[in-house]
Amino acid sequence: MIRGLQRTAAVLYVSIVCATAYFNKPYSLFTAHPVLMSLLVFFVSETLLAFSPVRLVKRSLAAGKLPRTAMVNVHRLIAFLALNCAIGGAVCIYLVKDMLNKPHFATKHGWYGFLVLVWLLGQFTFGALAHNFKLSRQLLRMHGMSGFVLMVCVNYVAYIQTSRDNGWLDLSARNLPFGFHFAPWHVIAQGLLAAITVSALGTFKSNAKGRA
């Protein structure tokens, strides 16, 4: 159930951001930034969901299946997509600020976003090395813990911008049609980010302890 809550919250968050971007015309290079970063939130969440609880893994192994290899491959693919979304989103906002002659890293959102991108690069590199070299179980556990904390930080960086009154999401969501513009979508998005983070903690624990 908690895994379903995590995925549902992430899908709803992406849907809100993408719908807001779609109805906020004319499009610009900046439009790609929130879209890509919302997808980053989704994919980072999915990297954790790529693994099943230990109990379920053992049950599959007993049935003659090899789910661990498949889960690792799915995890690597999703991590690759997350990294590309982060890089793409960072490049977009960098180019936009250059074109508008605005300073880079002038806000907490920008600085923390840069640090998260560096962390994400390191996390992905370690994961690639872990796949090709037999690392100790302790290092793999550290990689998993680092990934969970990274996900929390990704959500926090998104929250910083999402929570701004008269920020991009707050203002742009007012262009939504069919009466949807009356809803406080930036507040709803904040709640979804919180739901992703809290439910992900339960997912992380269940993966390690084998509780579904």
CSV table of C-alpha atoms in Angstrom, one decimal:
chain,number,residue,atom,x,y,z
A,1,MET,CA,0.0,0.0,0.0
A,2,ILE,CA,2.7,2.5,1.0
A,3,ARG,CA,4.6,1.8,-2.3
A,4,GLY,CA,1.4,2.6,-4.2
A,5,LEU,CA,1.0,5.8,-2.3
A,6,GLN,CA,4.6,6.8,-3.1
A,7,ARG,CA,4.1,6.2,-6.8
A,8,THR,CA,0.6,7.8,-7.0
A,9,ALA,CA,1.9,10.9,-5.3
A,10,ALA,CA,4.8,11.1,-7.7
A,11,VAL,CA,2.6,10.7,-10.7
A,12,LEU,CA,0.2,13.3,-9.5
A,13,TYR,CA,3.1,15.8,-8.8
A,14,VAL,CA,4.4,15.3,-12.4
A,15,SER,CA,0.9,15.7,-13.8
A,16,ILE,CA,0.3,19.0,-12.0
A,17,VAL,CA,3.6,20.4,-13.2
A,18,CYS,CA,3.3,19.2,-16.8
A,19,ALA,CA,-0.3,20.3,-17.1
A,20,THR,CA,0.7,23.7,-15.7
A,21,ALA,CA,3.5,24.0,-18.2
A,22,TYR,CA,1.3,22.8,-21.1
A,23,PHE,CA,-1.4,25.5,-20.5
A,24,ASN,CA,1.2,28.2,-19.8
A,25,LYS,CA,1.7,29.5,-23.3
A,26,PRO,CA,3.7,30.7,-25.2
A,27,TYR,CA,6.4,28.1,-24.5
A,28,SER,CA,10.0,29.0,-23.9
A,29,LEU,CA,13.2,27.3,-23.0
A,30,PHE,CA,12.4,27.8,-19.4
A,31,THR,CA,9.3,25.7,-19.8
A,32,ALA,CA,11.5,22.6,-20.1
A,33,HIS,CA,13.1,23.3,-16.7
A,34,PRO,CA,10.2,22.5,-14.3
A,35,VAL,CA,9.0,19.7,-16.5
A,36,LEU,CA,12.3,17.9,-16.5
A,37,MET,CA,12.8,18.5,-12.8
A,38,SER,CA,9.4,17.1,-12.0
A,39,LEU,CA,10.3,14.0,-14.0
A,40,LEU,CA,13.5,13.9,-11.9
A,41,VAL,CA,11.4,13.8,-8.8
A,42,PHE,CA,9.4,10.9,-10.3
A,43,PHE,CA,12.4,8.9,-11.5
A,44,VAL,CA,14.4,9.3,-8.3
A,45,SER,CA,11.4,7.9,-6.5
A,46,GLU,CA,11.1,5.0,-8.9
A,47,THR,CA,14.8,4.1,-8.4
A,48,LEU,CA,13.7,3.1,-4.8
A,49,LEU,CA,10.6,1.3,-6.0
A,50,ALA,CA,12.6,-0.7,-8.5
A,51,PHE,CA,13.5,-3.0,-5.6
A,52,SER,CA,11.1,-5.3,-3.9
A,53,PRO,CA,11.1,-6.2,-0.2
A,54,VAL,CA,13.7,-8.9,0.7
A,55,ARG,CA,10.9,-11.4,1.6
A,56,LEU,CA,9.4,-11.2,-1.8
A,57,VAL,CA,12.8,-11.6,-3.5
A,58,LYS,CA,13.4,-14.8,-1.6
A,59,ARG,CA,10.0,-16.1,-2.5
A,60,SER,CA,10.8,-15.5,-6.2
A,61,LEU,CA,14.2,-17.1,-5.9
A,62,ALA,CA,12.5,-20.2,-4.4
A,63,ALA,CA,10.3,-20.3,-7.5
A,64,GLY,CA,13.3,-20.5,-9.7
A,65,LYS,CA,13.2,-16.9,-10.9
A,66,LEU,CA,16.1,-14.4,-10.9
A,67,PRO,CA,14.4,-11.1,-10.0
A,68,ARG,CA,17.5,-9.5,-8.4
A,69,THR,CA,19.3,-9.0,-11.8
A,70,ALA,CA,16.2,-7.7,-13.4
A,71,MET,CA,15.6,-5.2,-10.5
A,72,VAL,CA,19.2,-4.0,-10.7
A,73,ASN,CA,18.8,-3.4,-14.5
A,74,VAL,CA,15.6,-1.5,-14.0
A,75,HIS,CA,17.1,0.5,-11.2
A,76,ARG,CA,20.1,1.4,-13.5
A,77,LEU,CA,17.8,2.4,-16.4
A,78,ILE,CA,15.7,4.6,-14.2
A,79,ALA,CA,18.8,6.2,-12.6
A,80,PHE,CA,20.1,7.0,-16.1
A,81,LEU,CA,16.8,8.7,-17.0
A,82,ALA,CA,16.9,10.6,-13.7
A,83,LEU,CA,20.4,11.8,-14.4
A,84,ASN,CA,19.5,13.0,-17.9
A,85,CYS,CA,16.5,14.9,-16.6
A,86,ALA,CA,18.6,16.6,-14.0
A,87,ILE,CA,21.3,17.6,-16.5
A,88,GLY,CA,18.8,18.7,-19.1
A,89,GLY,CA,16.9,20.8,-16.5
A,90,ALA,CA,20.1,22.4,-15.3
A,91,VAL,CA,21.3,23.2,-18.8
A,92,CYS,CA,17.9,24.8,-19.6
A,93,ILE,CA,17.9,27.1,-16.7
A,94,TYR,CA,21.6,28.0,-17.2
A,95,LEU,CA,21.0,29.0,-20.8
A,96,VAL,CA,17.9,31.0,-19.8
A,97,LYS,CA,19.8,33.0,-17.2
A,98,ASP,CA,22.6,33.6,-19.7
A,99,MET,CA,20.1,34.9,-22.2
A,100,LEU,CA,18.4,37.2,-19.7
A,101,ASN,CA,21.8,38.3,-18.2
A,102,LYS,CA,20.7,37.1,-14.7
A,103,PRO,CA,23.2,35.8,-12.1
A,104,HIS,CA,23.6,32.1,-11.6
A,105,PHE,CA,23.1,30.5,-8.2
A,106,ALA,CA,21.5,33.6,-6.8
A,107,THR,CA,18.9,31.7,-4.7
A,108,LYS,CA,18.8,28.7,-2.3
A,109,HIS,CA,16.9,26.8,-5.0
A,110,GLY,CA,19.8,27.3,-7.5
A,111,TRP,CA,22.6,26.5,-5.1
A,112,TYR,CA,20.9,23.4,-3.6
A,113,GLY,CA,20.0,22.3,-7.0
A,114,PHE,CA,23.6,22.4,-8.1
A,115,LEU,CA,24.8,20.5,-5.1
A,116,VAL,CA,22.1,17.8,-5.7
A,117,LEU,CA,23.2,17.5,-9.3
A,118,VAL,CA,26.8,16.9,-8.2
A,119,TRP,CA,25.6,14.4,-5.7
A,120,LEU,CA,23.5,12.7,-8.3
A,121,LEU,CA,26.5,12.4,-10.6
A,122,GLY,CA,28.5,10.8,-7.8
A,123,GLN,CA,25.6,8.4,-6.9
A,124,PHE,CA,25.2,7.3,-10.5
A,125,THR,CA,29.0,6.8,-10.9
A,126,PHE,CA,29.2,4.7,-7.8
A,127,GLY,CA,26.2,2.6,-8.9
A,128,ALA,CA,27.9,2.0,-12.3
A,129,LEU,CA,31.1,0.9,-10.5
A,130,ALA,CA,29.1,-1.3,-8.1
A,131,HIS,CA,27.6,-3.1,-11.1
A,132,ASN,CA,31.0,-3.9,-12.7
A,133,PHE,CA,33.0,-4.6,-9.5
A,134,LYS,CA,32.1,-6.8,-6.6
A,135,LEU,CA,31.8,-4.3,-3.8
A,136,SER,CA,31.2,-5.2,-0.2
A,137,ARG,CA,27.6,-5.5,1.1
A,138,GLN,CA,28.4,-2.6,3.5
A,139,LEU,CA,29.3,-0.3,0.6
A,140,LEU,CA,26.1,-1.3,-1.3
A,141,ARG,CA,24.0,-0.5,1.8
A,142,MET,CA,25.8,2.9,2.0
A,143,HIS,CA,24.9,3.4,-1.6
A,144,GLY,CA,21.2,2.7,-0.9
A,145,MET,CA,21.1,5.0,2.2
A,146,SER,CA,22.8,7.7,0.1
A,147,GLY,CA,20.2,7.3,-2.6
A,148,PHE,CA,17.4,7.6,-0.1
A,149,VAL,CA,18.8,10.8,1.4
A,150,LEU,CA,19.5,12.1,-2.1
A,151,MET,CA,15.8,11.6,-2.9
A,152,VAL,CA,14.8,13.6,0.1
A,153,CYS,CA,17.1,16.4,-1.0
A,154,VAL,CA,15.7,16.3,-4.5
A,155,ASN,CA,12.2,16.7,-3.1
A,156,TYR,CA,13.4,19.5,-0.8
A,157,VAL,CA,14.9,21.5,-3.7
A,158,ALA,CA,11.6,21.1,-5.6
A,159,TYR,CA,9.7,22.1,-2.5
A,160,ILE,CA,11.7,25.4,-2.1
A,161,GLN,CA,10.4,26.6,-5.5
A,162,THR,CA,7.0,24.9,-5.3
A,163,SER,CA,6.2,26.6,-1.9
A,164,ARG,CA,6.8,30.1,-3.2
A,165,ASP,CA,3.7,32.3,-3.3
A,166,ASN,CA,3.6,34.0,-6.7
A,167,GLY,CA,6.3,31.6,-7.9
A,168,TRP,CA,6.2,29.8,-11.2
A,169,LEU,CA,3.8,27.1,-10.3
A,170,ASP,CA,1.5,29.4,-8.3
A,171,LEU,CA,1.3,32.0,-11.1
A,172,SER,CA,1.3,29.6,-14.1
A,173,ALA,CA,-1.4,27.3,-12.6
A,174,ARG,CA,-3.8,30.3,-12.8
A,175,ASN,CA,-3.9,29.6,-16.6
A,176,LEU,CA,-5.4,26.2,-16.2
A,177,PRO,CA,-8.8,25.8,-18.0
A,178,PHE,CA,-12.1,24.4,-17.0
A,179,GLY,CA,-12.1,26.1,-13.5
A,180,PHE,CA,-9.0,24.2,-12.4
A,181,HIS,CA,-7.2,27.5,-12.0
A,182,PHE,CA,-9.1,28.2,-8.7
A,183,ALA,CA,-7.3,25.3,-6.9
A,184,PRO,CA,-4.2,26.1,-4.9
A,185,TRP,CA,-2.0,23.7,-7.0
A,186,HIS,CA,1.3,24.9,-5.5
A,187,VAL,CA,0.0,24.0,-2.1
A,188,ILE,CA,-1.3,20.6,-3.3
A,189,ALA,CA,2.1,20.0,-5.0
A,190,GLN,CA,3.8,20.6,-1.6
A,191,GLY,CA,1.6,18.0,0.0
A,192,LEU,CA,2.5,15.5,-2.7
A,193,LEU,CA,6.2,16.1,-2.3
A,194,ALA,CA,5.7,15.4,1.4
A,195,ALA,CA,3.7,12.3,0.7
A,196,ILE,CA,6.5,11.0,-1.6
A,197,THR,CA,9.1,11.6,1.0
A,198,VAL,CA,7.3,10.0,3.9
A,199,SER,CA,6.0,7.0,2.0
A,200,ALA,CA,9.5,6.5,0.6
A,201,LEU,CA,10.9,6.1,4.1
A,202,GLY,CA,8.4,3.2,4.6
A,203,THR,CA,9.5,1.7,1.2
A,204,PHE,CA,13.1,2.0,2.1
A,205,LYS,CA,12.6,0.2,5.4
A,206,SER,CA,10.4,-2.5,3.8
A,207,ASN,CA,13.0,-3.2,1.1
A,208,ALA,CA,15.6,-3.7,3.8
A,209,LYS,CA,13.6,-5.7,6.3
A,210,GLY,CA,11.3,-7.6,3.9
A,211,ARG,CA,8.0,-6.2,5.1
A,212,ALA,CA,5.5,-5.6,2.3
